[in-house]
Amino acid sequence: MHYRIGNVRPHEESEVKYVRDPQDTRALQSGDVVNSFDHVYEWDEDCVTIEMCERWRQLGDPSCDRALREIFNNPSISVGKDLLKTLQDYAVSAGSVEAVHEFLQEVHHPPPAGILASEEEVTLAQEFFLDNSIQIMQALLHYSLAGGFASPRIVRTLEAVSYLVPHVRHTPHDTARPELADILANITKASTDRTFSRLVETFQFVLEVMGCGSQLPPPGQQDPDPARTATVSYLLPGGDGWRSAVRVRLLHGIARWRAEERWSKEEHVDVGVPVSQEDMGATLAAFSTIPIWCLHRLGLPPAPAQASAYLALWRHVGYYLGVSPQILLRHFRDTCTADKFLVTTALHLFSDDLSPPSSPSPPSSPSPPPLPPSSSSSRTDSDSARRGTILRGPTIPILVAVSNRPPLHTSLEYNIALTTYLLGPALAAHLGLPPTSLRTRLRMHALLLVQRVSHVFARWYPRAGWREARRTVLREGMIRSVWWNLGLRRTTFRPRTTVRDVDGAEGEAGGSAGGDIAPGVVEEESIRRDPARARVLQKMWKEVWMEMVGVSAVAGLAAIAVAYILYTALGRNVHSVLAVD
C-alpha cells in the first residue's frame, strides 16, 4: 500500500528510490521519486534536507527560555504555577525586566501577514473540525501522538521529562530490546492514569484552539454568547485559544529546561536542543497535516478549501507556540508544502541514529532497488530490530491508557489495529507494533463504517439547522467531556512535579517517581457543574440522532417503494410483450 504525497510525475517502478536513512537524502536530486515508509513523493525544493534539520536541531525558543530563567532559578520552582499569569504578574511587580517584557511583547502582537488566519479561514476550519471531529480526534490520538511521538529523537525528550512515558535510565551499552509483554508488565495503573490525564489535557488544548472552549454559554444561560461565536478574536492576544497556545509554549520551555538538566547529568552526547525547532515544527505538522492524511485514508477526503483553512488556523496557532516564523512562512504556506515538510521531516526524525551531526560522506548506495513482494519478510525483520527503541516510547503506554474506557471500551488489540491501519504497514512495522487478529481488524473496519454514517448524512441532508445543532452539541459536548475526564477541572497547563529516579523496590516500575499535579492545583482549576445545560445538550443530541435515523428510514423506505414500483411496472411490460407474442 503506497500513499502519494502531492503531485508525482509519471515514472517506472524501477525509478523509485527507497530511502530509510536520512544520510541518503544527500544524494537525491530534484525530480527523484522517493519512497519512505510507503509514502511516495517527488523530491523538490519543498522537501526538508538533512542540513536544514541539523540546523533546526540546534535552535530552541530563546525568548521563551530567557523569560522563564529570568523569574525562576530552576525549573522545579515553576511546579503548580500558571506560567502565563506568573510572567504577567512579574512584569507588573518587578518593573523593567527585559527578558520577560520581550517575551510578553512578542506574544501580545498578532501574527505577521502570511501567518495570521482570516475570519473566513477560522470559521471554515472550525466547521470542518466539528463535522469531522470523530475522525480527526482518532487521527491525533492514533497517528500524531501514538505514532508520531515515537520518533527516537522525541522519545529522548519525553523520557527525560516523563511525558507520556516513564523515565528510564540507559547506559551507553544498554542494548536490551524489550518485548511487548515486558512493556505491558511494567505499565502500572498509576502511570496509565497519568498518561490518560495528559492525553486529555492535550485534547483540551486542541479543542480550545478550535474555539470549543470560548463559545460556551455562561452558566445558567441556554445559548452561547453571539459576540464570542465563530470569531478569530479568541486566537488573538487575550483570547482563550491564544492563552492555551502561549501556556503550552511556556510548558514546553520548562520541559526543555528539565531535559537539558537531565541530559547534562547523564552525560548525553550533544545531539541538539530538546524541544527544538525541528521538534516543534514536526509537532505542528502532526496536528495540522496528519488529520488531513487520515481523512483521505478513511475515504473522507476534505475539499481543498477546508484543508487550506484548517492548515491556516494551525499556522496561526504555531506562531504563538514558538515555531519560527521563517518555518511557518516557508513550509506551512499551503497544504502541498506542508505535506512535503511532514513526510521529509518524519524521515529525519524516525532515524535511529542519535549521533551528533557529522560531515557528509557519500553513501555507497543512496537508492537501493525496490523491494519485491517476496522481500517483505526481510524488511519486517529489519524493522523489528528497532522494537527496543520504539517500545520505550509512548506508543504502547498511550494505547493502554485509552483502552477499555467509555464510551466504546475498545481493547488494546483494537487500538493497536487502528493505529496500524492509520500509520500504514511500513511505519507500523518500523514502530514494532504487533500483528492483530482478523476478527479485530474486521470489527475495526465495521466501527469505522458506522462512524461514517453521520458524516455522509450531513453531506447530503440539506437542512442547515440539523448541521448547526450537531455542531453545537459536539462543540460543547467534547470540551465538557474533557473537563469531566479531568475531574471537573480546566487545566491551565501548569508544570507537574519533577520526575526523579528511584530504586525498583521503592517506586513504580519504570525507575521513576513524580510527574504529579502539584497540591492545590486541582482546587484552583476546578470548574462548576452545569446540570441544566447538560440536560439541554442531551436533548439536542437525542433530537439530532432521531432526525438522522428518521430521515434515513424514510429515505430507505422511499427507495424500496420506488424500486418495487419500477420492478412491478417492468414486470407488467414484460408480461404484456410475452402475451402479444
XYZ file of C-alpha atoms in Angstrom:
581
model
C 0.000 0.000 0.000
C 1.512 3.302 -1.132
C 0.382 6.812 -0.206
C 1.074 9.534 -2.743
C 2.139 12.902 -1.349
C 1.485 15.788 -3.698
C 1.860 15.543 -7.460
C 4.228 12.786 -8.522
C 5.472 12.698 -12.112
C 4.806 9.603 -14.244
C 7.539 7.090 -13.543
C 8.558 3.467 -13.745
C 8.762 1.381 -10.590
C 12.485 0.925 -11.191
C 12.972 4.702 -10.849
C 11.674 4.816 -7.257
C 14.386 5.412 -4.656
C 13.663 3.676 -1.353
C 15.074 5.843 1.443
C 15.144 4.987 5.137
C 18.463 6.580 6.127
C 18.423 10.404 6.176
C 22.049 10.412 5.026
C 20.871 9.013 1.709
C 18.888 12.179 1.036
C 22.159 13.998 0.378
C 22.373 12.224 -2.985
C 18.785 12.980 -4.036
C 18.161 15.409 -6.878
C 15.130 17.449 -7.817
C 12.673 15.255 -9.668
C 13.652 11.997 -7.993
C 10.688 9.850 -6.948
C 11.187 8.738 -3.334
C 9.522 6.091 -1.195
C 9.943 6.393 2.558
C 7.713 4.292 4.802
C 5.366 3.658 1.844
C 4.881 7.394 1.254
C 5.727 8.183 -2.368
C 6.643 11.746 -3.288
C 8.777 13.745 -5.674
C 11.897 15.347 -4.238
C 11.942 19.101 -4.858
C 12.709 22.426 -3.218
C 9.836 21.994 -0.725
C 11.467 18.927 0.843
C 13.428 19.308 4.064
C 17.119 18.479 3.681
C 19.284 16.897 6.344
C 21.282 20.128 6.615
C 18.120 22.062 7.457
C 17.169 19.558 10.155
C 20.638 19.691 11.687
C 20.391 23.477 11.842
C 16.878 23.458 13.363
C 18.025 20.827 15.862
C 20.302 23.426 17.460
C 17.552 26.048 17.795
C 15.061 26.217 20.641
C 12.847 29.106 21.699
C 15.286 31.759 23.010
C 12.789 34.433 24.045
C 10.670 31.923 25.990
C 13.713 30.358 27.650
C 15.158 33.713 28.704
C 11.839 34.804 30.217
C 11.475 31.602 32.251
C 15.045 31.758 33.513
C 14.521 35.373 34.494
C 11.808 34.563 37.037
C 12.743 31.002 38.082
C 16.102 29.899 39.474
C 15.404 26.330 38.405
C 12.508 24.552 36.710
C 11.309 22.908 39.931
C 10.177 26.288 41.261
C 7.656 26.528 38.432
C 5.695 23.458 39.598
C 1.986 24.184 40.025
C 2.165 27.748 38.680
C 0.102 29.238 35.875
C 3.147 30.248 33.843
C 1.447 32.930 31.739
C -0.138 34.612 34.740
C 3.150 34.368 36.644
C 5.021 36.157 33.865
C 2.340 38.839 33.575
C 2.293 39.459 37.327
C 6.090 39.512 37.489
C 6.282 42.062 34.669
C 3.953 44.372 36.610
C 5.535 43.953 40.034
C 9.197 43.873 39.023
C 9.055 46.777 36.636
C 11.665 46.750 33.894
C 12.553 43.103 33.245
C 13.920 42.926 29.740
C 13.555 39.183 29.072
C 10.007 38.944 30.421
C 8.856 42.122 28.686
C 10.422 40.985 25.425
C 8.533 37.695 25.525
C 5.211 39.246 26.538
C 5.556 41.908 23.874
C 6.195 39.180 21.292
C 3.141 37.105 22.181
C 0.873 40.142 22.518
C 1.362 41.018 18.851
C -0.834 39.441 16.172
C 0.970 37.127 13.750
C 2.505 38.775 10.677
C 0.889 38.690 7.253
C 1.073 35.236 5.736
C 0.654 33.621 9.164
C -2.392 35.472 10.520
C -5.584 33.483 9.874
C -8.562 35.363 8.463
C -12.075 35.354 9.890
C -13.297 33.229 6.975
C -10.490 30.694 7.410
C -11.140 30.319 11.134
C -14.875 29.850 10.632
C -14.394 27.265 7.892
C -11.711 25.442 9.905
C -13.989 25.250 12.950
C -16.890 23.873 10.915
C -14.591 21.382 9.204
C -13.214 20.226 12.548
C -16.652 19.741 14.085
C -18.050 17.936 11.031
C -15.093 15.518 11.101
C -14.332 15.601 14.826
C -14.514 11.840 15.410
C -12.077 11.058 12.614
C -9.758 13.970 13.438
C -9.513 13.058 17.123
C -8.790 9.457 16.158
C -6.045 10.659 13.819
C -4.494 12.822 16.537
C -4.552 10.005 19.076
C -3.545 7.018 16.970
C -1.255 8.650 14.423
C 0.029 12.020 15.687
C 0.551 11.060 19.351
C 0.865 7.270 19.489
C 2.784 7.094 16.213
C 4.429 10.466 15.638
C 5.724 10.900 19.181
C 7.514 7.529 18.889
C 10.332 9.159 16.937
C 13.614 8.218 18.669
C 14.619 11.882 18.931
C 11.328 12.923 20.502
C 11.331 9.853 22.768
C 14.588 11.047 24.364
C 12.884 14.273 25.425
C 9.687 12.507 26.530
C 11.722 10.144 28.683
C 13.691 12.980 30.220
C 10.562 14.765 31.434
C 8.397 11.627 31.805
C 5.729 12.951 29.464
C 3.540 10.048 28.253
C 6.384 7.632 29.043
C 8.109 6.770 32.340
C 11.659 7.996 32.628
C 14.230 5.234 32.379
C 17.966 5.310 32.838
C 20.044 3.968 29.993
C 23.743 3.306 29.810
C 25.725 3.696 26.599
C 25.905 -0.110 26.377
C 22.227 -0.729 27.094
C 21.065 -2.677 24.047
C 18.243 -4.689 25.618
C 15.198 -4.875 23.391
C 12.063 -5.445 25.480
C 9.112 -7.325 24.034
C 5.526 -6.102 24.174
C 4.742 -8.348 27.140
C 7.633 -6.793 29.074
C 6.327 -3.305 28.390
C 2.802 -4.193 29.487
C 4.103 -5.802 32.661
C 5.877 -2.561 33.604
C 2.918 -0.241 32.944
C 1.170 0.334 36.259
C -2.337 1.662 36.771
C -0.937 4.859 38.266
C 1.253 5.557 35.235
C -1.657 4.687 32.922
C -3.910 7.172 34.708
C -1.212 9.873 34.465
C -0.811 9.192 30.746
C -4.564 9.358 30.227
C -4.769 12.627 32.148
C -2.054 14.189 29.976
C -3.737 12.956 26.815
C -6.975 14.585 27.916
C -5.089 17.814 28.650
C -3.675 17.684 25.112
C -7.181 17.291 23.715
C -8.321 20.283 25.781
C -5.613 22.317 24.043
C -6.835 21.128 20.618
C -10.467 21.932 21.435
C -9.600 25.360 22.818
C -7.603 26.421 19.763
C -10.558 25.189 17.702
C -12.826 27.568 19.604
C -14.788 24.976 21.549
C -13.856 26.433 24.931
C -14.584 30.048 24.014
C -18.087 29.517 22.624
C -19.849 28.104 25.678
C -22.866 29.855 27.170
C -22.332 31.272 30.660
C -23.710 29.064 33.471
C -27.463 29.387 33.652
C -27.858 30.525 30.036
C -29.100 28.253 27.276
C -27.396 29.768 24.240
C -23.787 30.810 23.504
C -22.856 34.470 23.501
C -23.148 35.579 19.828
C -20.257 38.017 20.292
C -17.901 35.110 21.067
C -19.062 32.707 18.370
C -17.029 31.946 15.226
C -14.631 34.873 15.537
C -10.872 34.971 15.178
C -10.549 37.114 18.320
C -10.224 34.055 20.568
C -6.924 33.270 18.788
C -5.587 36.796 19.252
C -3.957 38.213 22.427
C -6.323 37.871 25.370
C -8.466 35.140 23.805
C -8.939 31.654 25.222
C -7.245 29.938 22.290
C -4.314 32.360 22.498
C -3.909 31.678 26.235
C -3.827 27.937 25.656
C -1.181 28.229 22.934
C 1.067 30.532 24.976
C 0.709 28.388 28.105
C 1.665 25.274 26.157
C 4.657 27.158 24.745
C 5.804 28.080 28.251
C 5.251 24.489 29.397
C 7.491 23.354 26.534
C 10.077 25.820 27.791
C 10.052 24.192 31.224
C 10.285 20.747 29.587
C 13.276 21.935 27.555
C 14.964 23.225 30.704
C 14.357 19.995 32.609
C 15.548 17.837 29.719
C 18.736 19.857 29.362
C 19.483 19.436 33.068
C 18.832 15.691 32.991
C 20.874 15.181 29.841
C 23.792 17.068 31.358
C 23.690 14.822 34.452
C 23.504 11.693 32.317
C 26.363 12.955 30.138
C 24.455 12.538 26.912
C 26.333 13.316 23.744
C 25.233 16.693 22.445
C 22.712 15.946 19.696
C 20.871 19.242 19.797
C 18.362 21.179 21.847
C 15.400 19.358 23.383
C 12.044 20.584 22.050
C 13.946 22.138 19.153
C 12.546 23.944 16.144
C 12.662 20.617 14.312
C 10.547 19.015 17.046
C 8.104 21.915 17.262
C 7.670 22.141 13.505
C 7.064 18.398 13.225
C 4.587 18.517 16.120
C 2.673 21.345 14.447
C 2.542 19.290 11.245
C 1.302 16.311 13.245
C -1.661 18.359 14.448
C -2.373 20.187 11.177
C -1.477 17.802 8.346
C -1.845 14.262 9.680
C -5.635 14.615 10.225
C -5.980 15.542 6.545
C -3.931 12.486 5.538
C -6.074 10.235 7.719
C -9.332 11.571 6.298
C -8.080 10.600 2.853
C -7.200 7.128 4.125
C -10.661 6.776 5.674
C -12.326 7.628 2.376
C -13.488 11.067 3.559
C -11.290 13.488 1.594
C -11.843 17.145 2.543
C -12.400 19.859 -0.016
C -9.232 21.849 -0.845
C -10.695 24.972 0.788
C -11.366 23.047 4.014
C -7.855 21.590 4.184
C -6.353 25.002 3.462
C -8.429 26.710 6.171
C -7.558 24.017 8.725
C -3.855 24.489 7.967
C -4.225 28.281 8.184
C -5.697 28.052 11.681
C -2.863 25.799 12.886
C -0.260 28.015 11.193
C -1.654 30.903 13.233
C -1.513 28.796 16.420
C 2.029 27.671 15.567
C 3.212 31.269 15.743
C 2.153 31.509 19.398
C 3.569 28.038 20.111
C 7.010 29.384 19.253
C 7.562 27.824 15.825
C 9.908 30.023 13.819
C 8.045 32.438 11.503
C 10.528 31.513 8.764
C 9.474 27.858 9.015
C 5.786 28.798 9.064
C 6.036 31.077 6.038
C 8.173 28.688 4.014
C 6.830 25.242 4.894
C 3.250 25.863 6.048
C 2.181 28.359 3.405
C -0.128 25.828 1.711
C -1.146 22.200 2.008
C 1.292 20.978 -0.655
C 4.366 22.401 1.051
C 3.085 21.236 4.448
C 2.737 17.689 3.090
C 6.322 17.701 1.837
C 7.530 19.185 5.120
C 5.897 16.440 7.163
C 6.934 13.461 5.050
C 10.578 14.560 4.818
C 10.902 15.761 8.413
C 9.476 12.442 9.615
C 12.183 10.635 7.654
C 14.841 12.517 9.634
C 13.069 12.214 12.991
C 12.468 8.486 12.684
C 16.117 7.796 12.021
C 17.561 5.643 14.789
C 20.874 7.475 14.504
C 21.102 9.810 17.504
C 24.733 10.704 16.979
C 25.750 14.346 16.581
C 25.930 15.857 13.105
C 28.957 14.889 11.082
C 30.384 15.831 7.769
C 28.583 14.211 4.887
C 30.033 11.043 3.454
C 28.910 9.810 0.074
C 26.634 6.809 0.548
C 27.674 3.752 -1.381
C 24.101 3.007 -2.424
C 21.820 6.024 -1.948
C 18.891 4.436 -3.707
C 18.586 0.711 -3.167
C 16.429 -1.079 -5.701
C 12.762 -1.519 -4.890
C 11.970 -4.499 -2.732
C 9.835 -7.132 -4.418
C 6.841 -8.559 -2.551
C 8.824 -11.669 -1.615
C 11.281 -9.491 0.313
C 8.644 -8.055 2.657
C 9.507 -10.519 5.404
C 13.150 -9.480 5.428
C 12.142 -5.839 5.597
C 9.860 -6.639 8.526
C 12.714 -8.442 10.272
C 14.906 -5.381 9.797
C 12.209 -3.120 11.196
C 11.637 -5.450 14.150
C 15.208 -4.811 15.236
C 14.090 -1.319 16.237
C 11.491 -2.589 18.713
C 13.688 -1.762 21.680
C 13.824 1.927 20.842
C 10.183 2.269 19.887
C 8.644 0.216 22.680
C 10.388 2.555 25.130
C 8.350 5.337 23.562
C 4.770 6.468 24.088
C 3.005 4.245 21.552
C 2.072 1.347 23.823
C 1.537 3.464 27.000
C -0.845 5.732 25.066
C -2.818 2.838 23.606
C -3.000 1.136 27.016
C -4.202 4.395 28.596
C -7.157 4.772 26.215
C -8.152 1.089 26.166
C -11.248 -0.194 27.985
C -12.553 3.295 28.697
C -16.008 4.706 27.962
C -17.846 5.209 25.752
C -16.589 2.455 23.386
C -14.447 0.383 25.795
C -12.173 -0.671 22.931
C -9.497 -3.245 23.707
C -5.743 -2.753 23.440
C -5.687 -5.054 20.417
C -8.352 -2.926 18.724
C -6.364 0.259 19.359
C -3.195 -1.355 18.023
C -5.134 -2.408 14.903
C -6.459 1.123 14.348
C -3.017 2.668 14.865
C -1.524 0.183 12.393
C -4.238 0.959 9.848
C -3.747 4.734 10.045
C 0.059 4.614 10.115
C 0.303 2.160 7.250
C 2.108 -1.204 7.283
C 5.643 0.120 6.763
C 5.624 2.709 9.558
C 3.717 0.356 11.883
C 6.368 -2.310 11.293
C 9.091 0.269 11.948
C 7.429 1.052 15.270
C 7.348 -2.657 16.106
C 3.576 -2.858 16.538
C 2.472 -6.475 16.900
C 0.003 -8.055 14.447
C -3.669 -8.265 15.359
C -6.289 -10.904 14.655
C -8.544 -10.867 11.597
C -11.586 -10.649 13.870
C -10.260 -7.465 15.486
C -9.483 -5.888 12.122
C -12.966 -6.699 10.831
C -14.512 -5.155 13.947
C -12.357 -2.070 13.462
C -13.488 -1.602 9.857
C -17.115 -2.156 10.870
C -16.875 0.547 13.543
C -15.155 2.936 11.120
C -18.016 2.336 8.682
C -20.606 3.125 11.362
C -18.741 6.331 12.228
C -19.093 7.464 8.622
C -22.901 7.354 8.707
C -23.421 10.761 10.304
C -20.669 12.222 8.119
C -22.310 11.020 4.908
C -25.760 12.055 6.160
C -24.533 15.581 6.948
C -23.040 15.876 3.476
C -26.326 15.070 1.704
C -29.006 16.263 4.135
C -29.985 19.802 3.071
C -31.388 21.174 6.345
C -28.786 23.574 7.721
C -30.436 23.657 11.138
C -29.628 19.972 11.679
C -25.929 20.540 10.943
C -25.776 23.538 13.255
C -27.467 21.618 16.073
C -24.985 18.750 15.632
C -22.046 21.179 15.666
C -23.339 22.859 18.819
C -23.678 19.553 20.655
C -20.216 18.376 19.537
C -18.598 21.732 20.330
C -19.910 21.829 23.874
C -20.102 18.093 24.475
C -16.464 17.388 23.639
C -14.998 20.140 25.811
C -17.310 19.312 28.719
C -16.364 15.632 28.373
C -12.696 16.611 28.563
C -13.268 18.597 31.748
C -15.237 15.697 33.205
C -12.361 13.289 32.497
C -10.001 15.727 34.201
C -12.121 15.586 37.332
C -14.187 18.747 36.668
C -11.001 20.678 36.033
C -9.984 23.062 33.247
C -6.234 22.793 33.053
C -4.033 25.849 32.635
C -1.085 23.637 31.656
C 0.946 24.008 34.810
C 4.225 22.108 35.235
C 3.965 18.942 37.285
C 6.360 17.747 39.955
C 9.844 16.811 38.847
C 10.478 13.238 37.838
C 13.185 11.583 39.901
C 14.927 8.235 39.695
C 14.147 5.692 42.383
C 15.097 2.120 43.040
C 12.737 -0.504 41.700
C 11.848 -1.700 45.171
C 10.720 1.733 46.304
C 8.952 3.263 43.344
C 6.841 2.330 40.429
C 8.025 0.259 37.541
C 9.913 2.344 35.071
C 12.551 3.582 37.511
C 10.989 6.951 38.299
C 8.552 8.743 40.571
C 6.864 12.113 40.406
C 5.224 13.775 37.445
C 2.139 14.542 39.539
C -0.134 17.556 39.788
C 1.070 19.944 42.475
C -1.006 20.357 45.665
C -3.733 22.965 45.338
C -3.829 22.957 41.538
C -6.969 20.825 41.331
C -8.830 23.284 43.549
C -7.592 26.314 41.584
C -8.539 24.801 38.225
C -11.855 23.298 39.311
C -14.991 24.237 37.417
C -18.633 24.172 38.413
C -21.030 21.588 37.087
C -23.881 22.811 34.902
C -26.535 20.061 35.009
C -29.179 22.267 33.388
C -27.035 22.802 30.289
C -26.120 19.111 30.284
C -29.807 18.216 30.058
C -30.243 20.647 27.166
C -27.329 19.107 25.292
C -28.611 15.591 25.893
C -31.985 16.578 24.499
C -30.382 18.246 21.465
C -28.186 15.198 20.808
C -31.202 12.890 21.013
C -33.114 15.094 18.577
C -30.150 15.162 16.175
C -29.897 11.378 16.128
C -33.671 10.834 15.937
C -33.895 13.163 12.954
C -30.999 11.412 11.222
C -32.469 7.952 11.862
C -35.961 9.061 10.890
C -34.913 10.739 7.654
C -32.676 7.800 6.773
C -35.514 5.352 7.433
C -37.943 7.359 5.331
C -35.390 7.672 2.545
C -34.731 3.931 2.714
C -38.426 3.090 2.572
C -38.924 5.521 -0.289
C -36.072 3.912 -2.190
C -37.588 0.461 -1.609
C -41.011 1.710 -2.737
C -39.585 3.261 -5.909
C -37.640 0.089 -6.630
C -40.778 -2.000 -6.107
C -42.866 0.247 -8.365
C -40.246 0.116 -11.110
C -39.931 -3.638 -10.745
C -43.713 -4.080 -10.920
C -44.062 -1.790 -13.932
C -41.238 -3.544 -15.735
C -42.801 -6.926 -14.946
C -46.133 -5.827 -16.403
C -44.469 -4.584 -19.564
C -42.586 -7.834 -19.992
C -45.779 -9.820 -19.383
C -47.647 -7.723 -21.974
C -44.922 -8.270 -24.559
C -44.884 -12.005 -23.952
C -48.707 -12.142 -24.118
C -48.717 -10.418 -27.540
C -46.088 -12.815 -28.852
